[in-house]
Short mmCIF file of C-alpha atoms in Angstrom, two decimals:
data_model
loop_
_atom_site.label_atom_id
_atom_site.label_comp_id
_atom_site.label_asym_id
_atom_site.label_seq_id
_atom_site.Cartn_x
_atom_site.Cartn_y
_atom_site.Cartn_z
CA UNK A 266 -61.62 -64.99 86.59
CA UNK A 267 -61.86 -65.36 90.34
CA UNK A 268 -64.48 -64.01 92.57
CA UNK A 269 -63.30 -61.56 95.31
CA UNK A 270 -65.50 -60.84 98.50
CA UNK A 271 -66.23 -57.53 98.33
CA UNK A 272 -66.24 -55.88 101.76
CA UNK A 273 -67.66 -52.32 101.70
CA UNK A 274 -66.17 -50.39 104.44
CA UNK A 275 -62.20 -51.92 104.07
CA UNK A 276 -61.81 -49.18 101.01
CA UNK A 277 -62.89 -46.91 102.85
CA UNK A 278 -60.93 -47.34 106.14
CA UNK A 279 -58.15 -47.91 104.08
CA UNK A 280 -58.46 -44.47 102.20
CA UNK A 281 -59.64 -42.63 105.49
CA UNK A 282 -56.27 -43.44 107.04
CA UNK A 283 -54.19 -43.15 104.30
CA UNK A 284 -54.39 -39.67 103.93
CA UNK A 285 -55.84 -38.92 107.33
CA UNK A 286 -52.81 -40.79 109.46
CA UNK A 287 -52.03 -37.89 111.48
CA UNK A 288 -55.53 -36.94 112.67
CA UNK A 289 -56.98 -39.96 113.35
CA UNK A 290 -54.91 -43.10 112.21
CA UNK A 291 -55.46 -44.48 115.60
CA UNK A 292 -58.43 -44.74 117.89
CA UNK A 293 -58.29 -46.01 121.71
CA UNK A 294 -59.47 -49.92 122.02
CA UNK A 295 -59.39 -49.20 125.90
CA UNK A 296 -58.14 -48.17 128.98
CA UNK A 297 -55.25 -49.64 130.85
CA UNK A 298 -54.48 -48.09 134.51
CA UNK A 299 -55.62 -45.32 132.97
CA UNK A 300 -53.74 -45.34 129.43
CA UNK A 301 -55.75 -45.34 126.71
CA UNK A 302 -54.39 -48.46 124.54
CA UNK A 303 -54.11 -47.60 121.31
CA UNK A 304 -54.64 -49.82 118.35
CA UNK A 305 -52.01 -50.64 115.30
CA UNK A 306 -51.63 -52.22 111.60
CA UNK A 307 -48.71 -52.51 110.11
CA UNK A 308 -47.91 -50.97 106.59
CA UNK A 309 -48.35 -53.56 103.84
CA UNK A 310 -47.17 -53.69 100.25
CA UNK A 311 -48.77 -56.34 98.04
CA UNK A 312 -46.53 -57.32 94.52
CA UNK A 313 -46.64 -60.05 91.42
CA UNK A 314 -43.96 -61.28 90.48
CA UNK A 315 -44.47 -63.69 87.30
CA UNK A 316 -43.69 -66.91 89.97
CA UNK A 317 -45.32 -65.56 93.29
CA UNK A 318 -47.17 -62.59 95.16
CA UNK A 319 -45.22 -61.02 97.51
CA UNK A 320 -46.26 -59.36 100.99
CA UNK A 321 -43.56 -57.26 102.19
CA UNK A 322 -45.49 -55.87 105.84
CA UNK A 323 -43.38 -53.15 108.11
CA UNK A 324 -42.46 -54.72 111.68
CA UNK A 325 -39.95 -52.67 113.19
CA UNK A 326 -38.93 -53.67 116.68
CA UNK A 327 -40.81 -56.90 116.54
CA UNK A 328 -39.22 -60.25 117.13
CA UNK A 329 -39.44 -62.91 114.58
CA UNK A 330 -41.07 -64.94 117.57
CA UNK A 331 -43.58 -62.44 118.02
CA UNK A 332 -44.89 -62.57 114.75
CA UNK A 333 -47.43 -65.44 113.48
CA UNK A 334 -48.42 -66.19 110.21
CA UNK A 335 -51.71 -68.51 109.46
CA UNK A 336 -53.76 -69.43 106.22
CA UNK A 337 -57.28 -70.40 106.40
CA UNK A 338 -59.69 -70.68 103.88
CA UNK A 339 -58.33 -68.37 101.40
CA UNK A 340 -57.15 -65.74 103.70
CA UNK A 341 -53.70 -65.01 105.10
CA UNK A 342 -53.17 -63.49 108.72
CA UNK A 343 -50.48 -61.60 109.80
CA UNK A 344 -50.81 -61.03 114.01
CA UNK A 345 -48.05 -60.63 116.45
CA UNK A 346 -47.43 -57.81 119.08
CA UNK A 347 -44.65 -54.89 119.45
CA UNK A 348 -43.71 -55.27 123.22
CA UNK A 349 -43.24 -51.86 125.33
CA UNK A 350 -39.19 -51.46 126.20
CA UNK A 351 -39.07 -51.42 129.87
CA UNK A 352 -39.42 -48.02 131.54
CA UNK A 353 -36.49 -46.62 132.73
CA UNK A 354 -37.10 -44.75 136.20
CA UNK A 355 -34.20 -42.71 136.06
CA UNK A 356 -35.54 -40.94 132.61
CA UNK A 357 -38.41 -38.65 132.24
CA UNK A 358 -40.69 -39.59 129.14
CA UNK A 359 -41.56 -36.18 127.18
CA UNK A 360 -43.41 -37.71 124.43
CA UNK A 361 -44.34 -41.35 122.99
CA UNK A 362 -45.35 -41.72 119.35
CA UNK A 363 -44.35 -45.39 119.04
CA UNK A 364 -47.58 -47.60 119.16
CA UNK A 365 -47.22 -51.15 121.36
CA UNK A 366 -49.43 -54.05 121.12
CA UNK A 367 -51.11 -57.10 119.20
CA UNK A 368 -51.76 -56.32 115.73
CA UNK A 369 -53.47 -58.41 113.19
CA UNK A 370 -53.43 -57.86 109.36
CA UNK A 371 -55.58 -60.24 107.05
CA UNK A 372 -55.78 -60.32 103.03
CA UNK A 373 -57.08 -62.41 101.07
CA UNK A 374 -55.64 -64.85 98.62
CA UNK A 375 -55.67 -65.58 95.38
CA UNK A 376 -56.69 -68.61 93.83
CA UNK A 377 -53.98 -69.93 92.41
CA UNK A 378 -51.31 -69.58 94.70
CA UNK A 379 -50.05 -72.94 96.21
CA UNK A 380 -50.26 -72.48 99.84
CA UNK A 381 -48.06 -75.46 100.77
CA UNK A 382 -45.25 -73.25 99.27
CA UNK A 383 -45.38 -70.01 101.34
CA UNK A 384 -42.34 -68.93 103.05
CA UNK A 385 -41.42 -65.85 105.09
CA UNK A 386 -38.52 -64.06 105.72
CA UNK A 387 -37.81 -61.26 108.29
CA UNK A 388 -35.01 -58.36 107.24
CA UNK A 389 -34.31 -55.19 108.77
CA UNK A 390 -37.83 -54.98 110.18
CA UNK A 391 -39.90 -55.68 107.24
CA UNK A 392 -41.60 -58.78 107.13
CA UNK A 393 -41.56 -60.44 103.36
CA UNK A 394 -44.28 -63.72 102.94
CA UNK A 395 -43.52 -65.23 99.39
CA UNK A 396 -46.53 -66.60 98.31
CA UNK A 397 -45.76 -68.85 94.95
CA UNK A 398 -48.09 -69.13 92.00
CA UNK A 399 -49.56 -72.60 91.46
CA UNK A 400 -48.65 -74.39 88.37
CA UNK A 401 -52.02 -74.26 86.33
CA UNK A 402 -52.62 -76.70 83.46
CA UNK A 403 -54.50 -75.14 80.80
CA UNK A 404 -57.03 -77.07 80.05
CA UNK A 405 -57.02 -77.97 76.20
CA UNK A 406 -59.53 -76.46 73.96
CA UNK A 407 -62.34 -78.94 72.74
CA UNK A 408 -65.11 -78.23 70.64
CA UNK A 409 -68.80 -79.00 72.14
CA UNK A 410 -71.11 -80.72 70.11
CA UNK A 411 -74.67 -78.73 69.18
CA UNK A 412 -77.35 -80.92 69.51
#
């Protein structure tokens, strides 16, 4: 069994925006020249297969060079940034829905996955990180003497 940190409020958020995306999804960070910049996270699925976990995160219109991916102490970081098209002055904007900006995703891992294995792949703007399972020996039962 493997000890998870528990961190209160990530449920929560995560619940709040799942079925509250439309409403209030995103919140402004700050103000840019008078834009409010708003704030992104990428979708994420997390699978098991029987040889690896899987990450398979939604990136569309982000270069592969945009995109970082770091483990530290357990945890795995997805960050990057979706970069703004440039603005065309001979077209009138009516509406923007598409969010731009840095983004940052972090789970953590578990503990036997062999982090000197993970790979990632980028198809069709979904970002896959293969995370193999470490070989574990099992350790051999033995019988403890009662003294």
């Amino acid at each position: 069994m493997s000890l998870i940190r528990w961190e209160p409020f990530s449920a929560l958020e995560d619940s709040f925006n799942r079925f509250m995306p439309s409403l209030f999804g995103q919140w402004p960070r700050g103000f840019d020249g008078g834009r409010a910049e708003l704030s992104w996270r990428p979708s994420a699925d997390i699978s098991e297969t029987d040889k690896e976990y899987l990450i398979h995160a939604e990136l569309p219109s982000v270069k592969k060079e945009d995109v970082k991916v770091t483990v530290d102490d357990g945890v795995i970081t997805i960050a990057g940034e979706r970069r703004q098209e440039k603005e065309d002055k001979s077209t009138k904007q009516h509406r923007v829905e598409r969010f731009y900006g840095r983004f940052e995703r972090s789970f953590f891992l578990p503990e036997n996955v062999d982090s000197n294995a993970i790979r990632c792949e980028n198809s069709d703007g979904v970002l896959t990180v293969h995370m193999p399972k470490a070989k574990a020996d099992k350790p051999a039962p033995k019988q403890i003497k009662v003294e």
